[in-house]
Amino acid sequence: MTEAAQHNLYAALRAAFPSDLDSVAVEVLDGPGEGLRYSWQDLDKAAAKLANLLDSLDLPAGARIAVQVEKSVECLMLYLAVLRAGYVYLPLNTAYTAKELEYFIGDAEPSVLVCTPCNHGWASKLAFKAGVDWVFTLGGDRDGSLLQRAAHCADEHETVPREADDLAVIIYTSGTTGRSKGAMLSHGNMLSNARMLKDYWAWTPGDVLIHALPVFHVHGLFVAIHGALLNASPMLWLNRFDAAKVVEAMPRATVFMGVPTLYTRMLALPALTRQQASHMRLFVSGSAPLLMDTFRSWKERTGHTILERYGMSETVMLTSNPCGPDARHGGLAERRGGTVGFPLPGVSLRVVDGEGGLLPAGAVGDIQVSGPNVFQGYWRMPEKTAQEFTVDGFFRTGDVGQVDADGYVTIVGRSKDLIISGGYNVYPAEIEQILNELQGMAESAVIGIPHPDFGEVGVALLVPREGASLSPSEVLAHLKSLLANYKVPKRCYVVDELPRNTMGKVQKNLLREQFKSTFA
Ligand code: MLC
Ligand code: AMP
């Protein structure tokens, strides 16, 4: 392999495959393929076939391959194939509606769309209208045109050389303006992060990962998959999270990664015991704040201390509680609940005031970061990108926090108006924009309030125009037709007015206080 090919993330992952390529790489625990076992050879050959298929399409350099399919091992193979062939992977949440898909396709201008067979009718129509050259289907039962076409391709493929700064993936994240932005991650961003996490989380031979997260976001696609592949660790694969199935798999596994909702759902099961979890080595939580109550209950029930970490689509992983003694911090090994641990090796993290002045230990301010993991900017949004970086190259995360005297980082809030629901980000601005266009709507506010299952959920407050009446159920149905279902507020209330401060800004903090017990 050439020097440059080594910068291709796939080349690094492939180089880590075990020498026995016939051993099991992935075992499927649910769905139509339940019981199927895929070897490392299967992953490699299928990724080669798919990469050859992409090559045969004569795509332009840097072509985006948009993928909106249900989770499956074949979807993982497609991801590997796109990396290997040097194109740009664009994963999309399966919950996105036609309206949302239309935006992503219009913005990213992919050359290829891969969708589920059941969405092919409408998805291909809007894709071809937007100038997409190829539409393939991939179903959860190894069905669809993608695999049919790839079956005829050769099962060997030379990994395309990539530089560390070359674009590998675009991940869309919604924004405070309501317009989604494509975060551009390079091969180097992801590889540097994956290599560092392999050491920091002490991945060891014999580790087995339970993979139960979606594969269209940073957590499930990068942190979990790169970690396992780079360590040649088999994955026990769940296409949908099922608390009972994860608990059942624990005696055959060592590592689990989840958002807090997954932990609270498992805690509700009597089958989760110290004995059941005794084979496990590491439980990682992230993407949303882990409540102290969950942290403590998990320790009490299983004997394991959850390792909480913090990251973003724009940066992959930024901080982590220690897995073992951290020499940079006096050998501290304690995983402190309520904190997201230390900045990872290679990551610089600082807390600043409103003017950008560095704050001392313990003071709360805006979190800014830099490092080899920090993204290349927002797709075709140079001005937005420039705004989000400081002159000395630090990225403004939009998170508010502090670093204590021992170096532990705590996230105390967000300067961005964002709700994190079951690990998914929901931007109120996107919903308010739709609400405010409705006939009879004077104004609206969407707020996040505590929820026992999802951690936080959205609630919409609607102010009708004088003389108009609004039906909450109709409003919710309208939102459902346009937005991914997890973004739709769980409740909708009609109110007379919204509280405002002297500057005329809606005081969402007062509304959050007023509605905080809705789901208690
Ligand atoms: C599902 N629903 C949600 C929801 N998930 N509502 C709010 N928030 C969510 N997260 C709604 C559905 O719309 C549906 O509503 C109802 O709940 C039941 O849906 P479901 O499909 O049966 O839910 P379920 O499969 O149980 O999904 C819940 C979940 C899932 C927690 C397993 O949301 C999940 O996998 N979350 C993980 C997200 C994730 O991977 N985040 C990482 C982002 S990366 P209705 O009305 O239709 O009945 C990142 C960076 C980092 O943040 O640091 O990692
Ligand atoms: P995303 O844009 O989906 O990548 O979400 C990134 C955001 O998730 C971050 O900016 C944080 O606000 C939040 N986040 C991630 N991990 C944690 C964590 N452990 N605790 C609190 N918030 C987190």
Coordinates of C-alpha atoms and ligand atoms in Angstrom, one line a residue:
M1 CA 0.0 0.0 0.0
T2 CA 1.3 3.4 -0.9
E3 CA 2.1 6.1 1.8
A4 CA -0.9 8.2 0.6
A5 CA -3.3 5.3 0.7
Q6 CA -2.5 5.0 4.4
H7 CA -4.3 8.3 5.0
N8 CA -7.5 6.7 3.7
L9 CA -9.4 5.8 6.8
Y10 CA -10.4 2.5 5.2
A11 CA -6.8 1.5 4.6
A12 CA -6.1 2.0 8.3
L13 CA -9.2 0.0 9.4
R14 CA -8.4 -2.7 6.9
A15 CA -4.8 -3.0 8.1
A16 CA -6.2 -3.7 11.6
F17 CA -8.3 -6.7 10.5
P18 CA -7.1 -9.9 12.2
S19 CA -4.9 -12.4 10.3
D20 CA -7.7 -15.0 10.4
L21 CA -10.1 -13.3 8.0
D22 CA -12.5 -16.2 8.3
S23 CA -13.2 -15.4 12.0
V24 CA -16.4 -13.6 12.9
A25 CA -16.5 -9.8 12.5
V26 CA -20.2 -9.2 13.0
E27 CA -23.0 -11.4 14.4
V28 CA -26.5 -10.1 13.9
L29 CA -28.8 -10.4 16.9
D30 CA -32.1 -9.2 15.5
G31 CA -34.2 -8.5 12.4
P32 CA -34.5 -10.6 9.2
G33 CA -30.8 -11.5 9.3
E34 CA -30.9 -12.7 13.0
G35 CA -28.2 -15.3 13.6
L36 CA -26.2 -14.4 10.5
R37 CA -22.4 -14.2 11.0
Y38 CA -20.2 -12.1 8.8
S39 CA -16.5 -12.8 8.6
W40 CA -13.8 -10.1 8.2
Q41 CA -13.4 -11.6 4.7
D42 CA -17.1 -10.9 4.0
L43 CA -16.7 -7.3 5.1
D44 CA -13.6 -6.8 2.9
K45 CA -15.0 -8.5 -0.2
A46 CA -18.4 -6.9 0.0
A47 CA -16.8 -3.5 0.5
A48 CA -14.7 -4.2 -2.6
K49 CA -17.6 -5.2 -4.7
L50 CA -19.5 -2.1 -3.7
A51 CA -16.5 0.1 -4.3
N52 CA -16.1 -1.4 -7.7
L53 CA -19.7 -0.7 -8.4
L54 CA -19.2 3.0 -7.4
D55 CA -16.1 3.1 -9.6
S56 CA -18.1 1.8 -12.6
L57 CA -20.5 4.7 -12.4
D58 CA -17.9 7.1 -13.5
L59 CA -18.6 9.6 -10.7
P60 CA -16.8 12.9 -10.5
A61 CA -14.0 13.3 -7.9
G62 CA -15.4 14.1 -4.5
A63 CA -18.8 12.7 -5.4
R64 CA -21.2 12.5 -2.5
I65 CA -23.0 9.2 -1.8
A66 CA -26.2 10.0 0.2
V67 CA -27.5 7.1 2.2
Q68 CA -30.9 6.9 3.9
V69 CA -31.5 3.3 4.8
E70 CA -32.4 1.2 7.8
K71 CA -29.5 -0.1 9.8
S72 CA -27.9 -3.3 8.5
V73 CA -24.5 -4.8 8.1
E74 CA -24.7 -4.2 4.4
C75 CA -25.1 -0.5 5.2
L76 CA -21.8 -0.7 7.1
M77 CA -20.2 -2.4 4.1
L78 CA -21.5 0.5 1.9
Y79 CA -19.9 3.0 4.3
L80 CA -16.6 1.1 4.1
A81 CA -16.9 1.0 0.3
V82 CA -17.4 4.7 -0.1
L83 CA -14.3 5.4 2.0
R84 CA -12.3 2.8 0.1
A85 CA -13.3 4.3 -3.3
G86 CA -12.4 7.8 -2.1
Y87 CA -15.9 9.3 -2.3
V88 CA -17.8 11.2 0.3
Y89 CA -20.3 9.4 2.6
L90 CA -23.4 11.3 3.5
P91 CA -25.5 9.4 6.1
L92 CA -29.1 10.5 6.7
N93 CA -31.4 9.7 9.6
T94 CA -34.1 7.3 8.4
A95 CA -36.6 9.5 10.2
Y96 CA -36.1 12.4 7.8
T97 CA -39.2 13.2 5.7
A98 CA -39.4 13.8 2.0
K99 CA -39.2 17.6 2.7
E100 CA -36.1 17.2 4.7
L101 CA -34.5 14.8 2.2
E102 CA -35.2 17.3 -0.5
Y103 CA -33.2 19.9 1.4
F104 CA -30.2 17.7 2.0
I105 CA -30.1 16.5 -1.7
G106 CA -30.4 20.1 -2.9
D107 CA -27.7 21.3 -0.6
A108 CA -25.2 18.4 -0.9
E109 CA -25.8 17.6 -4.6
P110 CA -25.0 14.0 -4.3
S111 CA -24.3 11.9 -7.4
V112 CA -25.8 8.8 -5.8
L113 CA -28.7 8.2 -3.5
V114 CA -29.2 4.9 -1.7
C115 CA -32.6 4.6 -0.1
T116 CA -34.9 1.9 1.3
P117 CA -36.9 -0.1 -1.3
C118 CA -40.2 1.2 0.3
N119 CA -39.2 4.8 -0.2
H120 CA -37.9 4.4 -3.7
G121 CA -41.0 5.9 -5.4
W122 CA -40.9 9.3 -3.8
A123 CA -37.2 9.4 -3.0
S124 CA -36.1 8.6 -6.6
K125 CA -38.5 11.2 -8.0
L126 CA -37.1 14.0 -5.9
A127 CA -33.6 12.8 -6.4
F128 CA -33.7 12.7 -10.2
K129 CA -35.5 16.1 -10.2
A130 CA -32.6 17.5 -8.2
G131 CA -30.0 16.1 -10.6
V132 CA -28.9 13.0 -8.8
D133 CA -27.5 10.6 -11.4
W134 CA -28.0 7.2 -9.7
V135 CA -30.6 5.9 -7.2
F136 CA -30.2 2.5 -5.7
T137 CA -32.2 0.7 -3.0
L138 CA -30.9 -1.3 0.0
G139 CA -33.4 -3.1 2.3
G140 CA -32.9 -4.5 5.8
D141 CA -33.1 -8.1 4.4
R142 CA -30.2 -7.8 2.0
D143 CA -32.7 -6.9 -0.7
G144 CA -32.7 -4.0 -3.2
S145 CA -30.9 -3.0 -6.4
L146 CA -27.6 -2.0 -4.8
L147 CA -26.5 -5.5 -3.8
Q148 CA -28.0 -6.9 -7.0
R149 CA -25.7 -4.7 -9.0
A150 CA -22.7 -5.1 -6.8
A151 CA -23.0 -8.9 -7.0
H152 CA -21.6 -8.7 -10.5
C153 CA -18.5 -6.7 -9.5
A154 CA -15.1 -8.0 -8.6
D155 CA -14.4 -8.7 -5.0
E156 CA -10.9 -7.1 -5.0
H157 CA -10.4 -3.3 -5.0
E158 CA -7.3 -1.2 -4.5
T159 CA -8.0 1.4 -1.8
V160 CA -7.9 4.9 -3.4
P161 CA -5.1 7.1 -1.9
R162 CA -6.4 10.0 0.2
E163 CA -4.6 12.8 2.0
A164 CA -5.4 13.3 5.7
D165 CA -7.3 16.5 4.8
D166 CA -9.4 14.9 2.1
L167 CA -13.1 14.9 2.7
A168 CA -14.5 11.6 3.8
V169 CA -17.9 12.3 5.3
I170 CA -20.5 15.1 5.5
I171 CA -22.8 14.9 8.5
Y172 CA -25.7 17.3 8.6
T173 CA -26.5 19.0 11.9
S174 CA -29.4 21.4 12.3
G175 CA -28.7 24.9 13.3
T176 CA -29.9 27.8 15.4
T177 CA -31.1 29.5 12.2
G178 CA -33.2 26.5 11.3
R179 CA -31.1 25.7 8.3
S180 CA -29.1 22.4 8.5
K181 CA -25.4 22.6 7.9
G182 CA -23.2 19.8 6.5
A183 CA -20.2 19.3 8.8
M184 CA -17.2 18.2 6.6
L185 CA -15.0 15.6 8.3
S186 CA -11.8 14.4 6.6
H187 CA -10.1 11.0 6.7
G188 CA -7.5 12.5 9.1
N189 CA -10.2 14.0 11.4
M190 CA -11.7 10.6 12.0
L191 CA -8.6 8.4 11.9
S192 CA -6.7 10.6 14.4
N193 CA -9.7 10.4 16.8
A194 CA -10.2 6.7 16.4
R195 CA -6.5 5.9 17.0
M196 CA -6.4 8.1 20.1
L197 CA -9.6 6.5 21.5
K198 CA -8.2 3.0 20.9
D199 CA -5.5 3.9 23.4
Y200 CA -7.5 6.0 25.7
W201 CA -10.2 3.5 26.2
A202 CA -7.7 0.7 26.3
W203 CA -9.2 -1.4 23.6
T204 CA -7.6 -4.8 24.0
P205 CA -7.5 -8.2 22.1
G206 CA -10.6 -10.1 23.1
D207 CA -12.9 -7.0 23.3
V208 CA -16.4 -7.6 21.8
L209 CA -18.7 -4.6 21.2
I210 CA -22.4 -4.6 21.5
H211 CA -23.5 -2.3 18.7
A212 CA -27.0 -1.0 19.3
L213 CA -26.9 2.6 18.0
P214 CA -28.1 4.0 14.7
V215 CA -25.4 4.2 12.0
F216 CA -26.1 7.7 10.7
H217 CA -24.5 9.7 13.5
V218 CA -21.1 10.2 15.0
H219 CA -21.7 8.0 18.0
G220 CA -22.8 4.8 16.3
L221 CA -21.0 5.2 12.9
F222 CA -17.7 6.5 14.0
V223 CA -17.0 6.1 17.7
A224 CA -18.4 2.6 18.0
I225 CA -17.6 1.2 14.5
H226 CA -14.1 2.7 14.1
G227 CA -13.3 1.5 17.7
A228 CA -14.3 -2.1 17.0
L229 CA -12.7 -2.3 13.5
L230 CA -9.4 -0.7 14.5
N231 CA -9.1 -3.2 17.3
A232 CA -10.2 -6.2 15.2
S233 CA -13.1 -6.6 17.7
P234 CA -16.2 -8.5 16.7
M235 CA -19.5 -6.7 17.0
L236 CA -22.8 -8.2 18.3
W237 CA -25.1 -6.2 16.1
L238 CA -28.6 -5.0 16.9
N239 CA -30.4 -3.2 14.1
R240 CA -32.8 -1.6 16.6
F241 CA -32.0 -0.9 20.2
D242 CA -33.8 -3.4 22.4
A243 CA -32.9 -3.2 26.1
A244 CA -33.6 -6.9 26.8
K245 CA -31.4 -8.0 23.9
V246 CA -28.5 -5.9 25.0
V247 CA -28.7 -7.2 28.6
E248 CA -28.9 -10.7 27.2
A249 CA -25.8 -10.2 25.1
M250 CA -23.6 -8.9 27.9
P251 CA -22.1 -12.2 28.9
R252 CA -20.6 -12.5 25.4
A253 CA -19.3 -9.0 25.2
T254 CA -17.0 -6.5 26.8
V255 CA -17.9 -3.0 25.5
F256 CA -21.1 -1.1 25.1
M257 CA -21.8 2.4 23.9
G258 CA -25.1 4.3 24.3
V259 CA -26.9 7.5 24.8
P260 CA -28.4 8.0 28.4
T261 CA -31.9 6.8 27.3
L262 CA -30.4 3.4 26.5
Y263 CA -29.0 3.1 30.1
T264 CA -32.3 4.2 31.7
R265 CA -34.2 1.7 29.6
M266 CA -31.9 -1.1 30.7
L267 CA -32.1 -0.1 34.3
A268 CA -35.8 -0.7 34.1
L269 CA -35.1 -4.5 33.5
P270 CA -34.8 -6.9 36.5
A271 CA -32.5 -9.0 34.2
L272 CA -29.8 -6.3 34.5
T273 CA -27.7 -7.6 37.4
R274 CA -24.1 -7.6 38.6
Q275 CA -23.8 -11.2 37.4
Q276 CA -25.2 -10.5 34.0
A277 CA -22.8 -7.6 33.5
S278 CA -19.7 -9.3 35.0
H279 CA -18.1 -10.1 31.6
M280 CA -18.3 -6.5 30.5
R281 CA -15.2 -4.2 30.6
L282 CA -16.5 -0.8 29.6
F283 CA -19.8 1.1 29.4
V284 CA -19.6 4.4 27.5
S285 CA -22.2 7.1 27.6
G286 CA -22.5 10.3 25.5
S287 CA -24.4 12.5 23.0
A288 CA -26.5 13.9 25.9
P289 CA -26.0 14.6 29.6
L290 CA -26.0 11.5 31.8
L291 CA -28.0 12.1 35.0
M292 CA -26.3 11.4 38.3
D293 CA -29.2 9.2 39.2
T294 CA -28.5 7.0 36.2
F295 CA -24.7 7.0 36.9
R296 CA -25.2 5.9 40.5
S297 CA -28.0 3.4 39.8
W298 CA -25.8 1.7 37.1
K299 CA -22.9 1.5 39.5
E300 CA -25.1 0.1 42.2
R301 CA -26.8 -2.5 40.0
T302 CA -23.9 -3.7 37.8
G303 CA -20.8 -2.7 39.7
H304 CA -19.6 -0.8 36.7
T305 CA -18.9 2.9 36.5
I306 CA -20.1 4.4 33.3
L307 CA -17.5 6.3 31.4
E308 CA -19.1 9.6 30.1
R309 CA -17.5 11.4 27.2
Y310 CA -18.4 14.5 25.1
G311 CA -18.3 15.0 21.4
M312 CA -20.0 16.6 18.4
S313 CA -20.6 16.0 14.7
E314 CA -18.1 18.7 14.0
T315 CA -15.4 17.3 16.1
V316 CA -16.0 13.6 16.8
M317 CA -14.8 13.0 20.4
L318 CA -13.5 15.9 22.5
T319 CA -13.3 14.8 26.1
S320 CA -13.6 11.6 28.1
N321 CA -13.5 10.4 31.6
P322 CA -10.4 8.2 32.1
C323 CA -10.5 4.5 31.4
G324 CA -7.3 3.9 33.4
P325 CA -4.9 6.2 35.2
D326 CA -4.3 9.4 33.1
A327 CA -0.7 10.4 33.4
R328 CA -1.4 13.9 32.2
H329 CA -3.6 14.5 35.3
G330 CA -1.5 13.1 38.1
G331 CA -2.5 9.5 37.3
L332 CA -6.2 10.2 38.1
A333 CA -8.4 7.3 37.0
E334 CA -11.6 8.2 38.7
R335 CA -14.7 8.5 36.4
R336 CA -16.6 11.4 37.9
G337 CA -20.3 11.4 37.4
G338 CA -21.7 14.6 36.1
T339 CA -18.5 15.4 34.3
V340 CA -17.3 14.5 30.8
G341 CA -13.8 14.0 31.9
F342 CA -10.5 15.4 30.5
P343 CA -9.8 16.8 27.1
L344 CA -8.6 13.9 25.0
P345 CA -4.9 13.7 24.1
G346 CA -4.3 16.1 21.2
V347 CA -7.4 18.1 21.9
S348 CA -7.1 21.7 23.3
L349 CA -10.1 22.8 25.2
R350 CA -10.6 26.2 26.8
V351 CA -13.4 28.0 28.5
V352 CA -13.8 31.7 27.7
D353 CA -16.0 34.6 28.6
G354 CA -18.2 36.6 26.2
E355 CA -15.2 38.6 24.9
G356 CA -13.1 35.5 24.3
G357 CA -11.0 36.0 27.5
L358 CA -9.6 32.8 29.0
L359 CA -11.4 31.9 32.3
P360 CA -9.7 30.3 35.3
A361 CA -10.5 26.8 36.7
G362 CA -14.0 26.6 38.0
A363 CA -15.4 29.5 36.1
V364 CA -18.3 28.9 33.7
G365 CA -18.1 30.0 30.1
D366 CA -18.1 29.1 26.4
I367 CA -16.2 26.0 25.4
Q368 CA -13.9 26.3 22.5
V369 CA -11.7 23.5 21.0
S370 CA -9.0 22.7 18.6
G371 CA -7.2 19.6 17.5
P372 CA -6.7 17.2 14.6
N373 CA -10.2 16.0 15.0
V374 CA -11.9 19.3 14.4
F375 CA -13.8 19.4 11.1
Q376 CA -12.9 21.2 7.9
G377 CA -15.9 23.6 7.9
Y378 CA -19.5 23.6 6.9
W379 CA -20.3 22.4 3.3
R380 CA -20.6 25.4 1.1
M381 CA -21.0 27.8 4.0
P382 CA -17.7 29.7 4.2
E383 CA -19.2 32.6 6.2
K384 CA -20.9 30.4 8.7
T385 CA -17.7 28.4 9.0
A386 CA -15.7 31.6 9.6
Q387 CA -18.1 32.7 12.3
E388 CA -17.7 29.5 14.2
F389 CA -13.9 29.7 14.4
T390 CA -11.9 32.2 16.4
V391 CA -8.9 34.0 14.8
D392 CA -6.5 31.6 16.5
G393 CA -8.4 28.6 15.0
F394 CA -10.5 27.4 17.9
F395 CA -14.0 26.1 17.2
R396 CA -16.9 27.6 19.2
T397 CA -18.8 24.5 20.3
G398 CA -21.9 26.4 21.5
D399 CA -21.7 24.4 24.8
V400 CA -21.2 26.1 28.1
G401 CA -19.1 24.6 30.8
Q402 CA -16.2 24.7 33.2
V403 CA -12.9 22.9 33.9
D404 CA -12.2 22.2 37.6
A405 CA -8.9 22.3 39.3
D406 CA -8.2 18.6 38.6
G407 CA -8.9 19.1 34.9
Y408 CA -12.4 17.5 34.7
V409 CA -14.8 19.2 32.2
T410 CA -18.4 19.7 33.1
I411 CA -21.1 20.8 30.6
V412 CA -23.5 23.0 32.4
G413 CA -25.6 24.2 29.5
R414 CA -25.6 25.4 25.9
S415 CA -25.5 28.9 24.4
K416 CA -27.2 27.4 21.3
D417 CA -30.9 27.0 21.5
L418 CA -30.9 23.2 21.2
I419 CA -32.9 20.3 22.7
I420 CA -31.2 16.9 23.0
S421 CA -33.9 14.2 23.0
G422 CA -32.9 10.6 23.4
G423 CA -29.5 11.6 21.9
Y424 CA -30.9 13.3 18.8
N425 CA -30.5 17.1 18.4
V426 CA -33.7 19.1 17.8
Y427 CA -33.3 22.8 17.0
P428 CA -36.4 24.9 18.2
A429 CA -35.7 27.4 15.4
E430 CA -36.4 24.8 12.7
I431 CA -39.8 24.0 14.3
E432 CA -40.7 27.6 15.1
Q433 CA -40.1 28.6 11.5
I434 CA -42.7 26.1 10.3
L435 CA -45.2 27.1 13.2
N436 CA -44.9 30.8 12.5
E437 CA -45.9 30.3 8.9
L438 CA -49.2 28.6 9.9
Q439 CA -52.3 30.6 9.3
G440 CA -53.7 32.1 12.5
M441 CA -50.3 31.8 14.3
A442 CA -49.1 35.1 15.8
E443 CA -45.9 33.5 17.3
S444 CA -44.6 30.4 18.8
A445 CA -41.8 29.0 21.1
V446 CA -40.5 25.5 21.3
I447 CA -38.7 24.6 24.6
G448 CA -37.0 21.5 25.9
I449 CA -38.2 20.1 29.2
P450 CA -37.2 17.1 31.3
H451 CA -38.5 13.7 30.2
P452 CA -38.0 10.4 32.1
D453 CA -37.2 8.4 28.9
F454 CA -35.7 10.8 26.4
G455 CA -34.0 13.0 29.0
E456 CA -35.4 16.1 27.3
V457 CA -38.3 16.6 24.9
G458 CA -39.8 19.5 23.0
V459 CA -43.0 21.3 23.9
A460 CA -44.5 23.9 21.6
L461 CA -46.3 27.0 22.9
L462 CA -48.6 28.7 20.3
V463 CA -50.0 32.2 20.4
P464 CA -52.9 32.6 18.0
R465 CA -53.6 35.8 16.1
E466 CA -56.4 37.9 17.5
G467 CA -59.7 36.2 16.6
A468 CA -58.0 33.0 15.3
S469 CA -58.2 29.6 16.9
L470 CA -55.5 26.9 16.7
S471 CA -55.9 23.2 17.1
P472 CA -52.9 21.6 18.8
S473 CA -53.6 18.2 17.3
E474 CA -53.8 19.7 13.8
V475 CA -50.6 21.6 14.4
L476 CA -48.8 18.5 15.5
A477 CA -50.1 16.6 12.5
H478 CA -48.8 19.3 10.2
L479 CA -45.4 19.2 11.9
K480 CA -45.3 15.4 11.5
S481 CA -45.8 15.6 7.8
L482 CA -42.8 17.8 7.4
L483 CA -40.3 16.8 10.1
A484 CA -38.6 13.7 11.3
N485 CA -40.8 12.3 14.1
Y486 CA -38.3 12.7 16.9
K487 CA -38.3 16.5 16.2
V488 CA -42.1 16.8 16.6
P489 CA -42.9 18.3 20.1
K490 CA -44.5 15.8 22.5
R491 CA -47.1 18.4 23.6
C492 CA -48.5 21.6 22.1
Y493 CA -50.3 24.3 24.2
V494 CA -52.2 27.4 23.1
V495 CA -51.2 30.4 25.3
D496 CA -52.2 34.1 25.3
E497 CA -48.7 35.4 25.1
L498 CA -45.0 34.6 25.5
P499 CA -42.9 36.2 28.3
R500 CA -40.3 38.7 27.0
N501 CA -37.5 40.5 28.5
T502 CA -36.9 44.3 28.1
M503 CA -35.0 43.6 24.8
G504 CA -38.2 41.9 23.5
K505 CA -36.5 38.4 23.5
V506 CA -38.7 35.4 24.5
Q507 CA -37.7 34.3 28.0
K508 CA -37.5 30.5 27.3
N509 CA -36.0 30.0 30.8
L510 CA -39.3 31.1 32.4
L511 CA -41.3 28.8 30.1
R512 CA -39.0 25.9 30.8
E513 CA -39.6 26.5 34.5
Q514 CA -43.3 26.8 34.1
F515 CA -43.6 23.5 32.1
K516 CA -40.8 21.5 33.8
S517 CA -43.1 19.1 35.6
T518 CA -45.2 18.2 32.5
F519 CA -43.7 14.7 32.3
A520 CA -42.6 14.3 35.9
Ligands
MLC1 C1 -37.9 8.0 19.0 N1 -38.8 8.9 19.3 C2 -38.3 9.9 19.9 C3 -36.9 9.6 19.9 N2 -36.7 8.4 19.3 N3 -38.7 11.1 20.3 C4 -37.9 12.0 20.8 N4 -36.5 11.7 20.9 C5 -36.0 10.6 20.4 N5 -34.7 10.3 20.5 C6 -40.3 8.9 19.1 C7 -40.7 8.4 17.8 O1 -40.9 9.5 17.0 C8 -42.1 7.7 18.1 O2 -43.0 8.7 18.2 C9 -41.8 7.1 19.5 O3 -40.8 7.9 20.1 C10 -41.4 5.7 19.5 O4 -40.4 5.6 18.5 P1 -39.5 4.3 18.4 O5 -38.9 4.3 17.0 O6 -40.2 3.1 18.8 O7 -38.4 4.7 19.4 P2 -37.2 3.8 19.7 O8 -36.8 2.9 18.6 O9 -37.4 3.2 21.1 O10 -36.0 4.9 19.7 C11 -35.6 5.5 20.9 C12 -34.0 5.5 20.9 C13 -33.5 6.2 19.6 C14 -33.6 6.2 22.1 C15 -33.5 4.1 20.9 O11 -34.0 7.6 19.6 C16 -32.1 6.2 19.5 O12 -31.5 5.3 18.9 N6 -31.4 7.3 19.9 C17 -29.9 7.4 19.8 C18 -29.6 8.6 19.0 C19 -28.1 8.7 18.7 O13 -27.5 7.7 18.2 N7 -27.5 9.8 18.9 C20 -26.1 10.1 18.6 C21 -25.9 11.4 17.9 S1 -24.2 11.8 17.7 P3 -44.4 8.5 17.5 O14 -45.1 9.8 17.8 O15 -44.1 8.3 16.0 O16 -45.0 7.3 18.2 C22 -23.8 13.0 18.9 C23 -22.4 13.3 19.1 C24 -21.9 12.6 20.3 O17 -24.7 13.5 19.5 O18 -21.4 13.2 21.2 O19 -22.1 11.4 20.3
AMP2 P1 -24.4 16.5 17.5 O1 -24.5 17.8 16.8 O2 -25.5 15.6 17.3 O3 -23.1 15.9 17.3 O4 -24.5 16.9 19.1 C1 -23.4 17.5 19.8 C2 -23.9 18.0 21.1 O5 -24.3 17.0 21.9 C3 -22.8 18.7 21.8 O6 -22.6 20.0 21.3 C4 -23.3 18.7 23.2 O7 -24.3 19.8 23.4 C5 -24.1 17.4 23.3 N1 -23.3 16.4 24.0 C6 -22.6 15.4 23.5 N2 -22.1 14.6 24.5 C7 -22.5 15.1 25.6 C8 -22.4 14.8 27.0 N3 -21.7 13.7 27.4 N4 -23.0 15.6 27.9 C9 -23.7 16.7 27.6 N5 -23.9 17.0 26.3 C10 -23.3 16.3 25.3

